[in-house]
Structures are given as structure tokens and as C-alpha cells.
Amino acid sequence: MIYKTFLRPVLDRLDSEAWHLNVKGLMHLCEFTGFTLRILEFAANGGPRIRDEKLAVRVGGVSFENPLIVGAGWDKTARALRALYSLGFAGVEVGSVLKRPQRGNPKPRQFMVTPDVCLNSLGLNSPGMEAVFQNLAWYGRLDMPVGINLGINSDVSHEDAPQAYAAVARKFRDNATYFSLNVSSPNTPGLRELQDREHLQTIIRAVKESLGGLLVDKPLFVKISPDLSTEQIDDIIRVVIDSGISGVIATNTTNSSSVKGKYGARWKGLSGGISGNDFEYKELSTSIISHIYSTTGGQVEIIGVGGVCDTDSALEKLRAGAKALQIVTGLRGEGLSVASSINKGLLRFMDRNGIKNLGEITGSYNK
Ligand SMILES: Cc1cc2nc3c(=O)[nH]c(=O)nc-3n(C[C@H](O)[C@H](O)[C@H](O)COP(=O)(O)O)c2cc1C
């Protein structure tokens, strides 16, 4: 309430990317003492972070305390991991991480179209895998799963892509809990073509080889675009099942001009992907989750992402078939208490309806 009334209107006037980096920097500072981390935890949760077994989920063999994970893009550099955990998230997906440092597209490249809808054309900016590796090592042991989102530099050809993804996976094979394959960012020309069946098969094979038989312990997910046709999604489902990887993260940002166009000519003409609390975008990603869940009978594990910002939007994606959820733009739209308030809302919903675990909700629309 205080955030939305007083703070968010101020932030709306500032450069979105600069704000994001400043908040991340402040959160990292909080990590230097247990006391400051605790203050952050109490401020975001109104007390200690929620811990309740009813919220626990298991996806791709990874156990999460609750279903909420910080999605790729919020912490590309592994610089605020303990702080994000203290906000109430059960895990963080770091990245996208690229083999070599990359500046990304010219600024400005991240905009709040409305206070809770974002358009970004960052173009996979990354300090490169060595720097991210050092940052992650700084933490030592962490209490939560950390995923590494694998990306590639924009000058990598389709032919070299499998080895470029594999190099990052190899680097993190001992300290990532799971991996996700980013073949769906709209801001790297040609990247989304890697979602084609042949490309995807070759990339998955290379990443699996780089993990050298470790895959039982290191689950792999493919992160897909919401702008795919049903046939393309079905192709991906087949590849996921045939290759025996854990599942799908659905979805990345949308390029849809109809979603952008609603907000006026300025946004329609800008390149970049839309994320956050846009009704059409949320529906798009939820319908893809639903399609994957119903066509595979739940055989393919799904992490749902796209506009999760409150208990209702979280429930929608769980009911469609997601086992866990990711949030990026919601941290800006709702503020740092977003995970805490969703977790509390889910518990209230479960208590009201006599639901004992989240597995009872997952896929309930499609059973
Ligand atoms: C500023 C920003 C940067 C992002 N960077 C990445 C990225 O590097 N890799 C990736 O796979 N997804 C990236 N994403 C996509 C998010 O992980 C997520 O799929 C998308 O934003 C939808 O979730 P949301 O509505 O909760 O933001 C980014 C999103 C935003 C808003």
C-alpha cells in the first residue's frame, strides 16, 4: 500500500533499468550483515519469512520451500541471492549467463509501459560467465536452489550455439541446482529460431554432454516464447519428452504487436518484449501452460511465468498446470513484498478450501 501510493509513482519517473540496478545494489549491501538481512526480511514479510510445509513443491527433482522463484533477468549477475531469499522467494534463476561479457543494446532499453507492465530490449546484457561464477562463489553455501539460465552471445552462429550453451553449463555444473535453456528472448536476432526441433535437439544433446552424465542431479528446462504456434509448441514437447529433460519454463516475454499496440503508438513501434500484469499476455502464457499440461497429462514439468503478481494470478498458472512459478516484473509492480503476500494468499486459499498441498491445485483446470 505504502509502496504503491508513495514510492511507485516516484519510481515511475526514473529510468527503469537504473532503478533496478540501484535496488539490487542496496539489497546486496544488506547481505553484508545478518542484522541488515533480517531488517530486509521483516520489512518485506511483516515478520519472519513464511515457512509452511503446505507450500513446498518439487519440480524436476528440485525441492523448493514454496512455489515462488525469482525469474531470469532480475538478477543476471548473482549479486542479490540471499536478499531475494529473505524477501520470501524459494529460489532464484540467475541469468541469462553468457560465455563472454556482452553490453546488450543501447540504452534506454527497459521501460515501464504502465506501473506494472514492462517492455525491455536489453539484448542479453551479461558480465560473462567468469564474473557470474565469482559472484556465486562469494556466497558459499546457500539455503535455496539456484538455477542458471543459459544464454548465448549475439555473435554466435546457429551452428556454434550448442557449444556456446554447453560452455556455460559446464562452468556451473557443480554449483547450479538446475539449468534453463534460454532460446526465447526476443531481443537477440535469430535466437528464437533455436526453438526449432533440430536446433533444440542438438543444443540439448550438447548441454547434456557438458554435464557429463550429471543430469539426474542437474535438471534442465527449456524456456519458451509465448509467441509460438501450437505446432511449434507440440514439437518442443516432443523434444523435451524424447530427450528426457525435466520440462519447460513457460513463458518468456511477448513480442506481440497487439499486446504492445494497446498502450499506444510509442510502444507498438518499439522493439522488445512485454512482461508483467497485462491481461492478454498473462492469458497467453497461461494458455500455453494449460496446453502443455493437458497434452502431456502432466508428464512434462512446467514452471509458469508471465504476469504473476498476486495470489489470483499465481493460482491461475498453478491450476493450468504449473508446479512452480517465477516472478520478475511483479517485483517492480507490487514491490519487494510480492512473494510474501502471494505465499500468505495461497495459504489462506488452501485453508479455506481444505487443500493440503499445492499438488492438489496443479493442473486442476485440466484434470
Ligand atoms: C528486465 C527483464 C529482463 C529479462 N531478462 C531475461 C533474461 O536474461 N533471460 C530470460 O530467459 N528471460 C529474461 N526475462 C524474462 C523473464 O524471465 C520472464 O520470463 C518474463 O519477464 C515474464 O515474467 P514477468 O511477467 O513476471 O516479468 C527478462 C524480463 C525482464 C522484465
GROMACS .gro file of C-alpha atoms and ligand atoms in nm:
model
  398
    1MET     CA    1   0.000   0.000   0.000
    2ILE     CA    2   0.271   0.245   0.106
    3TYR     CA    3   0.482   0.125  -0.186
    4LYS     CA    4   0.209   0.172  -0.446
    5THR     CA    5   0.088   0.508  -0.311
    6PHE     CA    6   0.414   0.682  -0.233
    7LEU     CA    7   0.716   0.503  -0.375
    8ARG     CA    8   0.599   0.362  -0.707
    9PRO     CA    9   0.485   0.700  -0.851
   10VAL     CA   10   0.837   0.832  -0.785
   11LEU     CA   11   0.999   0.528  -0.943
   12ASP     CA   12   0.773   0.569  -1.247
   13ARG     CA   13   0.960   0.891  -1.324
   14LEU     CA   14   1.304   0.732  -1.306
   15ASP     CA   15   1.486   0.518  -1.561
   16SER     CA   16   1.359   0.166  -1.503
   17GLU     CA   17   1.691  -0.012  -1.558
   18ALA     CA   18   1.883   0.233  -1.336
   19TRP     CA   19   1.622   0.191  -1.059
   20HIS     CA   20   1.650  -0.184  -1.086
   21LEU     CA   21   2.030  -0.179  -1.060
   22ASN     CA   22   2.018   0.060  -0.762
   23VAL     CA   23   1.772  -0.159  -0.572
   24LYS     CA   24   1.981  -0.465  -0.648
   25GLY     CA   25   2.291  -0.282  -0.523
   26LEU     CA   26   2.115  -0.185  -0.199
   27MET     CA   27   1.991  -0.537  -0.150
   28HIS     CA   28   2.343  -0.667  -0.198
   29LEU     CA   29   2.464  -0.425   0.070
   30CYS     CA   30   2.206  -0.574   0.307
   31GLU     CA   31   2.380  -0.908   0.261
   32PHE     CA   32   2.693  -0.797   0.444
   33THR     CA   33   2.546  -0.848   0.792
   34GLY     CA   34   2.287  -1.082   0.934
   35PHE     CA   35   2.121  -0.784   1.101
   36THR     CA   36   2.058  -0.589   0.778
   37LEU     CA   37   1.933  -0.901   0.604
   38ARG     CA   38   1.692  -0.955   0.891
   39ILE     CA   39   1.564  -0.596   0.862
   40LEU     CA   40   1.502  -0.655   0.491
   41GLU     CA   41   1.323  -0.979   0.574
   42PHE     CA   42   1.098  -0.816   0.834
   43ALA     CA   43   1.025  -0.516   0.611
   44ALA     CA   44   0.921  -0.737   0.317
   45ASN     CA   45   0.730  -1.000   0.513
   46GLY     CA   46   0.597  -0.804   0.809
   47GLY     CA   47   0.788  -1.055   1.025
   48PRO     CA   48   0.996  -1.365   0.953
   49ARG     CA   49   0.960  -1.507   0.600
   50ILE     CA   50   0.675  -1.756   0.558
   51ARG     CA   51   0.775  -2.115   0.618
   52ASP     CA   52   0.498  -2.369   0.579
   53GLU     CA   53   0.525  -2.725   0.453
   54LYS     CA   54   0.197  -2.689   0.268
   55LEU     CA   55   0.369  -2.455   0.023
   56ALA     CA   56   0.658  -2.692  -0.056
   57VAL     CA   57   0.692  -2.808  -0.417
   58ARG     CA   58   0.921  -3.041  -0.607
   59VAL     CA   59   0.995  -2.968  -0.972
   60GLY     CA   60   1.239  -3.163  -1.186
   61GLY     CA   61   1.358  -3.332  -0.869
   62VAL     CA   62   1.441  -2.998  -0.702
   63SER     CA   63   1.272  -2.915  -0.372
   64PHE     CA   64   1.156  -2.558  -0.319
   65GLU     CA   65   1.022  -2.428   0.015
   66ASN     CA   66   0.741  -2.256  -0.169
   67PRO     CA   67   0.645  -2.223  -0.537
   68LEU     CA   68   0.793  -1.876  -0.597
   69ILE     CA   69   1.125  -1.834  -0.779
   70VAL     CA   70   1.280  -1.510  -0.900
   71GLY     CA   71   1.278  -1.542  -1.280
   72ALA     CA   72   1.575  -1.482  -1.511
   73GLY     CA   73   1.653  -1.117  -1.577
   74TRP     CA   74   1.607  -0.984  -1.225
   75ASP     CA   75   1.948  -1.095  -1.103
   76LYS     CA   76   2.158  -1.153  -1.412
   77THR     CA   77   2.481  -1.136  -1.213
   78ALA     CA   78   2.414  -1.339  -0.894
   79ARG     CA   79   2.450  -1.032  -0.677
   80ALA     CA   80   2.140  -1.036  -0.453
   81LEU     CA   81   2.072  -1.402  -0.384
   82ARG     CA   82   2.046  -1.404  -0.004
   83ALA     CA   83   1.849  -1.079  -0.010
   84LEU     CA   84   1.598  -1.223  -0.259
   85TYR     CA   85   1.560  -1.530  -0.038
   86SER     CA   86   1.491  -1.308   0.261
   87LEU     CA   87   1.202  -1.147   0.066
   88GLY     CA   88   1.027  -1.484   0.076
   89PHE     CA   89   1.130  -1.640  -0.256
   90ALA     CA   90   1.225  -2.007  -0.251
   91GLY     CA   91   1.487  -1.982  -0.525
   92VAL     CA   92   1.649  -1.760  -0.785
   93GLU     CA   93   1.717  -1.822  -1.153
   94VAL     CA   94   2.033  -1.630  -1.233
   95GLY     CA   95   2.096  -1.502  -1.586
   96SER     CA   96   2.084  -1.523  -1.868
   97VAL     CA   97   2.453  -1.604  -1.829
   98LEU     CA   98   2.666  -1.583  -2.142
   99LYS     CA   99   3.010  -1.726  -2.209
  100ARG     CA  100   3.164  -1.383  -2.279
  101PRO     CA  101   3.069  -1.039  -2.141
  102GLN     CA  102   2.812  -0.857  -2.355
  103ARG     CA  103   2.687  -0.499  -2.322
  104GLY     CA  104   2.346  -0.559  -2.479
  105ASN     CA  105   2.152  -0.299  -2.676
  106PRO     CA  106   2.198   0.079  -2.643
  107LYS     CA  107   2.014   0.246  -2.352
  108PRO     CA  108   1.738   0.329  -2.273
  109ARG     CA  109   1.620  -0.029  -2.315
  110GLN     CA  110   1.392  -0.101  -2.021
  111PHE     CA  111   1.064   0.087  -1.981
  112MET     CA  112   0.762   0.071  -1.755
  113VAL     CA  113   0.473   0.097  -2.002
  114THR     CA  114   0.238   0.117  -1.702
  115PRO     CA  115   0.341   0.083  -1.335
  116ASP     CA  116   0.319  -0.295  -1.363
  117VAL     CA  117   0.387  -0.371  -1.730
  118CYS     CA  118   0.742  -0.366  -1.860
  119LEU     CA  119   0.892  -0.352  -2.209
  120ASN     CA  120   1.257  -0.448  -2.234
  121SER     CA  121   1.503  -0.473  -2.518
  122LEU     CA  122   1.812  -0.532  -2.304
  123GLY     CA  123   1.955  -0.776  -2.556
  124LEU     CA  124   2.105  -1.021  -2.303
  125ASN     CA  125   2.349  -0.792  -2.125
  126SER     CA  126   2.581  -1.002  -1.909
  127PRO     CA  127   2.917  -0.964  -1.738
  128GLY     CA  128   3.001  -1.311  -1.874
  129MET     CA  129   3.022  -1.647  -1.704
  130GLU     CA  130   3.353  -1.592  -1.524
  131ALA     CA  131   3.222  -1.286  -1.336
  132VAL     CA  132   2.889  -1.451  -1.251
  133PHE     CA  133   3.076  -1.760  -1.134
  134GLN     CA  134   3.286  -1.547  -0.897
  135ASN     CA  135   2.976  -1.373  -0.764
  136LEU     CA  136   2.805  -1.704  -0.698
  137ALA     CA  137   3.116  -1.844  -0.529
  138TRP     CA  138   3.118  -1.540  -0.295
  139TYR     CA  139   2.804  -1.676  -0.128
  140GLY     CA  140   2.945  -2.016  -0.036
  141ARG     CA  141   2.661  -2.242   0.072
  142LEU     CA  142   2.308  -2.116   0.005
  143ASP     CA  143   1.986  -2.239   0.168
  144MET     CA  144   1.793  -2.237  -0.158
  145PRO     CA  145   1.810  -2.377  -0.510
  146VAL     CA  146   1.985  -2.154  -0.765
  147GLY     CA  147   1.913  -2.207  -1.133
  148ILE     CA  148   2.143  -2.089  -1.409
  149ASN     CA  149   1.970  -1.958  -1.719
  150LEU     CA  150   2.194  -2.036  -2.017
  151GLY     CA  151   2.221  -1.777  -2.293
  152ILE     CA  152   2.450  -1.714  -2.590
  153ASN     CA  153   2.634  -1.407  -2.717
  154SER     CA  154   2.464  -1.233  -3.007
  155ASP     CA  155   2.753  -1.302  -3.249
  156VAL     CA  156   2.728  -1.680  -3.206
  157SER     CA  157   2.602  -1.858  -3.520
  158HIS     CA  158   2.329  -2.123  -3.505
  159GLU     CA  159   2.599  -2.378  -3.583
  160ASP     CA  160   2.810  -2.278  -3.283
  161ALA     CA  161   2.516  -2.226  -3.045
  162PRO     CA  162   2.517  -2.579  -2.893
  163GLN     CA  163   2.878  -2.545  -2.779
  164ALA     CA  164   2.821  -2.190  -2.654
  165TYR     CA  165   2.534  -2.303  -2.430
  166ALA     CA  166   2.732  -2.609  -2.324
  167ALA     CA  167   3.031  -2.397  -2.218
  168VAL     CA  168   2.819  -2.205  -1.965
  169ALA     CA  169   2.655  -2.524  -1.838
  170ARG     CA  170   2.999  -2.684  -1.791
  171LYS     CA  171   3.118  -2.383  -1.593
  172PHE     CA  172   2.831  -2.408  -1.345
  173ARG     CA  173   2.785  -2.785  -1.337
  174ASP     CA  174   2.897  -2.812  -0.976
  175ASN     CA  175   2.714  -2.516  -0.825
  176ALA     CA  176   2.385  -2.474  -1.013
  177THR     CA  177   2.084  -2.663  -0.881
  178TYR     CA  178   1.916  -2.662  -1.221
  179PHE     CA  179   1.964  -2.515  -1.567
  180SER     CA  180   1.729  -2.347  -1.806
  181LEU     CA  181   1.792  -2.300  -2.173
  182ASN     CA  182   1.702  -1.955  -2.299
  183VAL     CA  183   1.604  -1.998  -2.663
  184SER     CA  184   1.324  -1.744  -2.640
  185SER     CA  185   1.449  -1.392  -2.568
  186PRO     CA  186   1.302  -1.167  -2.837
  187ASN     CA  187   1.592  -0.919  -2.833
  188THR     CA  188   1.870  -1.131  -2.979
  189PRO     CA  189   1.816  -1.165  -3.355
  190GLY     CA  190   1.764  -1.527  -3.460
  191LEU     CA  191   1.763  -1.668  -3.105
  192ARG     CA  192   1.403  -1.781  -3.117
  193GLU     CA  193   1.479  -1.990  -3.428
  194LEU     CA  194   1.672  -2.219  -3.193
  195GLN     CA  195   1.334  -2.340  -3.063
  196ASP     CA  196   1.304  -2.543  -3.388
  197ARG     CA  197   1.308  -2.915  -3.334
  198GLU     CA  198   1.652  -2.988  -3.491
  199HIS     CA  199   1.830  -2.696  -3.327
  200LEU     CA  200   1.680  -2.770  -2.988
  201GLN     CA  201   1.773  -3.139  -3.006
  202THR     CA  202   2.135  -3.055  -3.088
  203ILE     CA  203   2.159  -2.793  -2.814
  204ILE     CA  204   2.010  -3.022  -2.551
  205ARG     CA  205   2.247  -3.300  -2.653
  206ALA     CA  206   2.548  -3.068  -2.621
  207VAL     CA  207   2.436  -2.934  -2.281
  208LYS     CA  208   2.371  -3.286  -2.153
  209GLU     CA  209   2.715  -3.395  -2.268
  210SER     CA  210   2.876  -3.096  -2.098
  211LEU     CA  211   2.711  -3.203  -1.774
  212GLY     CA  212   2.873  -3.542  -1.824
  213GLY     CA  213   2.602  -3.773  -1.701
  214LEU     CA  214   2.517  -3.547  -1.408
  215LEU     CA  215   2.171  -3.480  -1.540
  216VAL     CA  216   1.990  -3.680  -1.276
  217ASP     CA  217   2.111  -3.426  -1.023
  218LYS     CA  218   2.104  -3.124  -1.253
  219PRO     CA  219   1.764  -3.083  -1.411
  220LEU     CA  220   1.734  -2.897  -1.741
  221PHE     CA  221   1.434  -2.691  -1.854
  222VAL     CA  222   1.369  -2.524  -2.189
  223LYS     CA  223   1.239  -2.169  -2.161
  224ILE     CA  224   0.995  -2.099  -2.440
  225SER     CA  225   0.837  -1.799  -2.606
  226PRO     CA  226   0.466  -1.716  -2.578
  227ASP     CA  227   0.462  -1.627  -2.947
  228LEU     CA  228   0.487  -1.984  -3.079
  229SER     CA  229   0.221  -2.163  -3.280
  230THR     CA  230   0.055  -2.474  -3.132
  231GLU     CA  231   0.251  -2.689  -3.381
  232GLN     CA  232   0.579  -2.537  -3.264
  233ILE     CA  233   0.487  -2.595  -2.900
  234ASP     CA  234   0.397  -2.956  -2.978
  235ASP     CA  235   0.735  -3.002  -3.147
  236ILE     CA  236   0.909  -2.871  -2.835
  237ILE     CA  237   0.704  -3.101  -2.612
  238ARG     CA  238   0.817  -3.395  -2.824
  239VAL     CA  239   1.183  -3.291  -2.798
  240VAL     CA  240   1.152  -3.247  -2.421
  241ILE     CA  241   0.997  -3.591  -2.377
  242ASP     CA  242   1.231  -3.767  -2.621
  243SER     CA  243   1.544  -3.614  -2.470
  244GLY     CA  244   1.435  -3.696  -2.116
  245ILE     CA  245   1.496  -3.347  -1.975
  246SER     CA  246   1.287  -3.214  -1.687
  247GLY     CA  247   1.047  -2.977  -1.851
  248VAL     CA  248   0.955  -2.633  -1.972
  249ILE     CA  249   0.958  -2.280  -1.838
  250ALA     CA  250   0.662  -2.103  -1.993
  251THR     CA  251   0.698  -1.828  -2.091
  252ASN     CA  252   0.944  -1.554  -2.184
  253THR     CA  253   0.826  -1.202  -2.279
  254THR     CA  254   0.596  -1.143  -2.576
  255ASN     CA  255   0.672  -0.963  -2.898
  256SER     CA  256   0.306  -0.941  -2.991
  257SER     CA  257   0.222  -0.608  -3.155
  258SER     CA  258  -0.140  -0.643  -3.046
  259VAL     CA  259  -0.029  -0.653  -2.680
  260LYS     CA  260   0.205  -0.357  -2.732
  261GLY     CA  261  -0.041  -0.168  -2.951
  262LYS     CA  262  -0.296  -0.132  -2.669
  263TYR     CA  263  -0.060   0.109  -2.498
  264GLY     CA  264  -0.028   0.343  -2.796
  265ALA     CA  265   0.189   0.408  -3.099
  266ARG     CA  266   0.505   0.475  -2.896
  267TRP     CA  267   0.517   0.120  -2.764
  268LYS     CA  268   0.383  -0.053  -3.074
  269GLY     CA  269   0.678   0.077  -3.270
  270LEU     CA  270   0.944  -0.019  -3.016
  271SER     CA  271   1.122  -0.348  -3.035
  272GLY     CA  272   1.137  -0.551  -2.716
  273GLY     CA  273   0.934  -0.793  -2.510
  274ILE     CA  274   0.636  -0.716  -2.289
  275SER     CA  275   0.609  -0.870  -1.942
  276GLY     CA  276   0.406  -0.821  -1.626
  277ASN     CA  277   0.045  -0.754  -1.542
  278ASP     CA  278  -0.104  -0.728  -1.891
  279PHE     CA  279  -0.425  -0.931  -1.917
  280GLU     CA  280  -0.362  -1.054  -2.272
  281TYR     CA  281  -0.001  -1.151  -2.200
  282LYS     CA  282  -0.094  -1.334  -1.880
  283GLU     CA  283  -0.365  -1.526  -2.067
  284LEU     CA  284  -0.124  -1.610  -2.348
  285SER     CA  285   0.134  -1.765  -2.119
  286THR     CA  286  -0.129  -1.939  -1.904
  287SER     CA  287  -0.291  -2.092  -2.214
  288ILE     CA  288   0.046  -2.236  -2.318
  289ILE     CA  289   0.091  -2.389  -1.972
  290SER     CA  290  -0.256  -2.535  -2.000
  291HIS     CA  291  -0.185  -2.677  -2.345
  292ILE     CA  292   0.139  -2.843  -2.235
  293TYR     CA  293  -0.018  -2.985  -1.920
  294SER     CA  294  -0.326  -3.123  -2.094
  295THR     CA  295  -0.146  -3.272  -2.395
  296THR     CA  296   0.116  -3.446  -2.180
  297GLY     CA  297  -0.109  -3.538  -1.889
  298GLY     CA  298   0.132  -3.364  -1.656
  299GLN     CA  299   0.428  -3.573  -1.780
  300VAL     CA  300   0.626  -3.259  -1.867
  301GLU     CA  301   0.701  -3.047  -1.562
  302ILE     CA  302   0.614  -2.681  -1.600
  303ILE     CA  303   0.745  -2.371  -1.429
  304GLY     CA  304   0.495  -2.096  -1.504
  305VAL     CA  305   0.600  -1.736  -1.563
  306GLY     CA  306   0.431  -1.435  -1.718
  307GLY     CA  307   0.242  -1.175  -1.520
  308VAL     CA  308   0.237  -1.346  -1.181
  309CYS     CA  309   0.183  -1.058  -0.941
  310ASP     CA  310  -0.078  -1.164  -0.683
  311THR     CA  311  -0.249  -1.472  -0.540
  312ASP     CA  312  -0.510  -1.489  -0.818
  313SER     CA  313  -0.254  -1.479  -1.099
  314ALA     CA  314  -0.044  -1.738  -0.913
  315LEU     CA  315  -0.346  -1.966  -0.872
  316GLU     CA  316  -0.435  -1.930  -1.242
  317LYS     CA  317  -0.098  -2.064  -1.350
  318LEU     CA  318  -0.095  -2.343  -1.092
  319ARG     CA  319  -0.444  -2.453  -1.193
  320ALA     CA  320  -0.338  -2.450  -1.558
  321GLY     CA  321  -0.059  -2.695  -1.477
  322ALA     CA  322   0.246  -2.514  -1.336
  323LYS     CA  323   0.423  -2.677  -1.042
  324ALA     CA  324   0.627  -2.369  -0.956
  325LEU     CA  325   0.614  -2.005  -1.059
  326GLN     CA  326   0.857  -1.730  -1.146
  327ILE     CA  327   0.825  -1.358  -1.096
  328VAL     CA  328   1.025  -1.072  -1.249
  329THR     CA  329   0.811  -0.766  -1.326
  330GLY     CA  330   0.592  -0.825  -1.020
  331LEU     CA  331   0.885  -0.722  -0.801
  332ARG     CA  332   0.862  -0.378  -0.961
  333GLY     CA  333   0.483  -0.356  -0.986
  334GLU     CA  334   0.399  -0.489  -0.640
  335GLY     CA  335   0.721  -0.412  -0.457
  336LEU     CA  336   0.954  -0.626  -0.251
  337SER     CA  337   0.669  -0.787  -0.052
  338VAL     CA  338   0.524  -0.961  -0.359
  339ALA     CA  339   0.644  -1.313  -0.265
  340SER     CA  340   0.534  -1.278   0.093
  341SER     CA  341   0.186  -1.160   0.003
  342ILE     CA  342   0.135  -1.434  -0.258
  343ASN     CA  343   0.253  -1.705  -0.020
  344LYS     CA  344   0.019  -1.577   0.251
  345GLY     CA  345  -0.266  -1.562  -0.001
  346LEU     CA  346  -0.201  -1.919  -0.116
  347LEU     CA  347  -0.208  -2.043   0.243
  348ARG     CA  348  -0.537  -1.860   0.308
  349PHE     CA  349  -0.684  -2.013  -0.009
  350MET     CA  350  -0.567  -2.362   0.089
  351ASP     CA  351  -0.703  -2.332   0.443
  352ARG     CA  352  -1.040  -2.206   0.316
  353ASN     CA  353  -1.073  -2.495   0.073
  354GLY     CA  354  -0.923  -2.775   0.280
  355ILE     CA  355  -0.627  -2.815   0.043
  356LYS     CA  356  -0.328  -2.989   0.197
  357ASN     CA  357  -0.060  -2.929  -0.064
  358LEU     CA  358  -0.006  -2.735  -0.383
  359GLY     CA  359  -0.002  -3.056  -0.586
  360GLU     CA  360  -0.381  -3.065  -0.539
  361ILE     CA  361  -0.406  -2.734  -0.723
  362THR     CA  362  -0.156  -2.800  -1.004
  363GLY     CA  363  -0.342  -2.879  -1.324
  364SER     CA  364  -0.683  -2.881  -1.152
  365TYR     CA  365  -0.838  -2.695  -1.451
  366ASN     CA  366  -0.723  -2.971  -1.681
  367LYS     CA  367  -0.791  -3.286  -1.480
  368LIG     C1  368   1.405  -0.659  -1.745
  368LIG     C2  369   1.388  -0.801  -1.783
  368LIG     C3  370   1.499  -0.877  -1.818
  368LIG     C4  371   1.484  -1.011  -1.855
  368LIG     N1  372   1.595  -1.084  -1.886
  368LIG     C5  373   1.581  -1.218  -1.917
  368LIG     C6  374   1.695  -1.297  -1.944
  368LIG     O1  375   1.808  -1.251  -1.938
  368LIG     N2  376   1.675  -1.427  -1.975
  368LIG     C7  377   1.550  -1.485  -1.980
  368LIG     O2  378   1.539  -1.604  -2.006
  368LIG     N3  379   1.440  -1.410  -1.952
  368LIG     C8  380   1.453  -1.280  -1.921
  368LIG     N4  381   1.342  -1.205  -1.892
  368LIG     C9  382   1.208  -1.268  -1.900
  368LIG    C10  383   1.157  -1.309  -1.761
  368LIG     O3  384   1.238  -1.410  -1.704
  368LIG    C11  385   1.013  -1.358  -1.767
  368LIG     O4  386   1.006  -1.471  -1.850
  368LIG    C12  387   0.916  -1.253  -1.819
  368LIG     O5  388   0.953  -1.126  -1.774
  368LIG    C13  389   0.774  -1.279  -1.771
  368LIG     O6  390   0.764  -1.277  -1.632
  368LIG     P1  391   0.706  -1.147  -1.551
  368LIG     O7  392   0.576  -1.112  -1.613
  368LIG     O8  393   0.698  -1.194  -1.410
  368LIG     O9  394   0.807  -1.041  -1.570
  368LIG    C14  395   1.355  -1.070  -1.857
  368LIG    C15  396   1.244  -0.992  -1.821
  368LIG    C16  397   1.259  -0.860  -1.784
  368LIG    C17  398   1.138  -0.780  -1.747
   0.00000   0.00000   0.00000
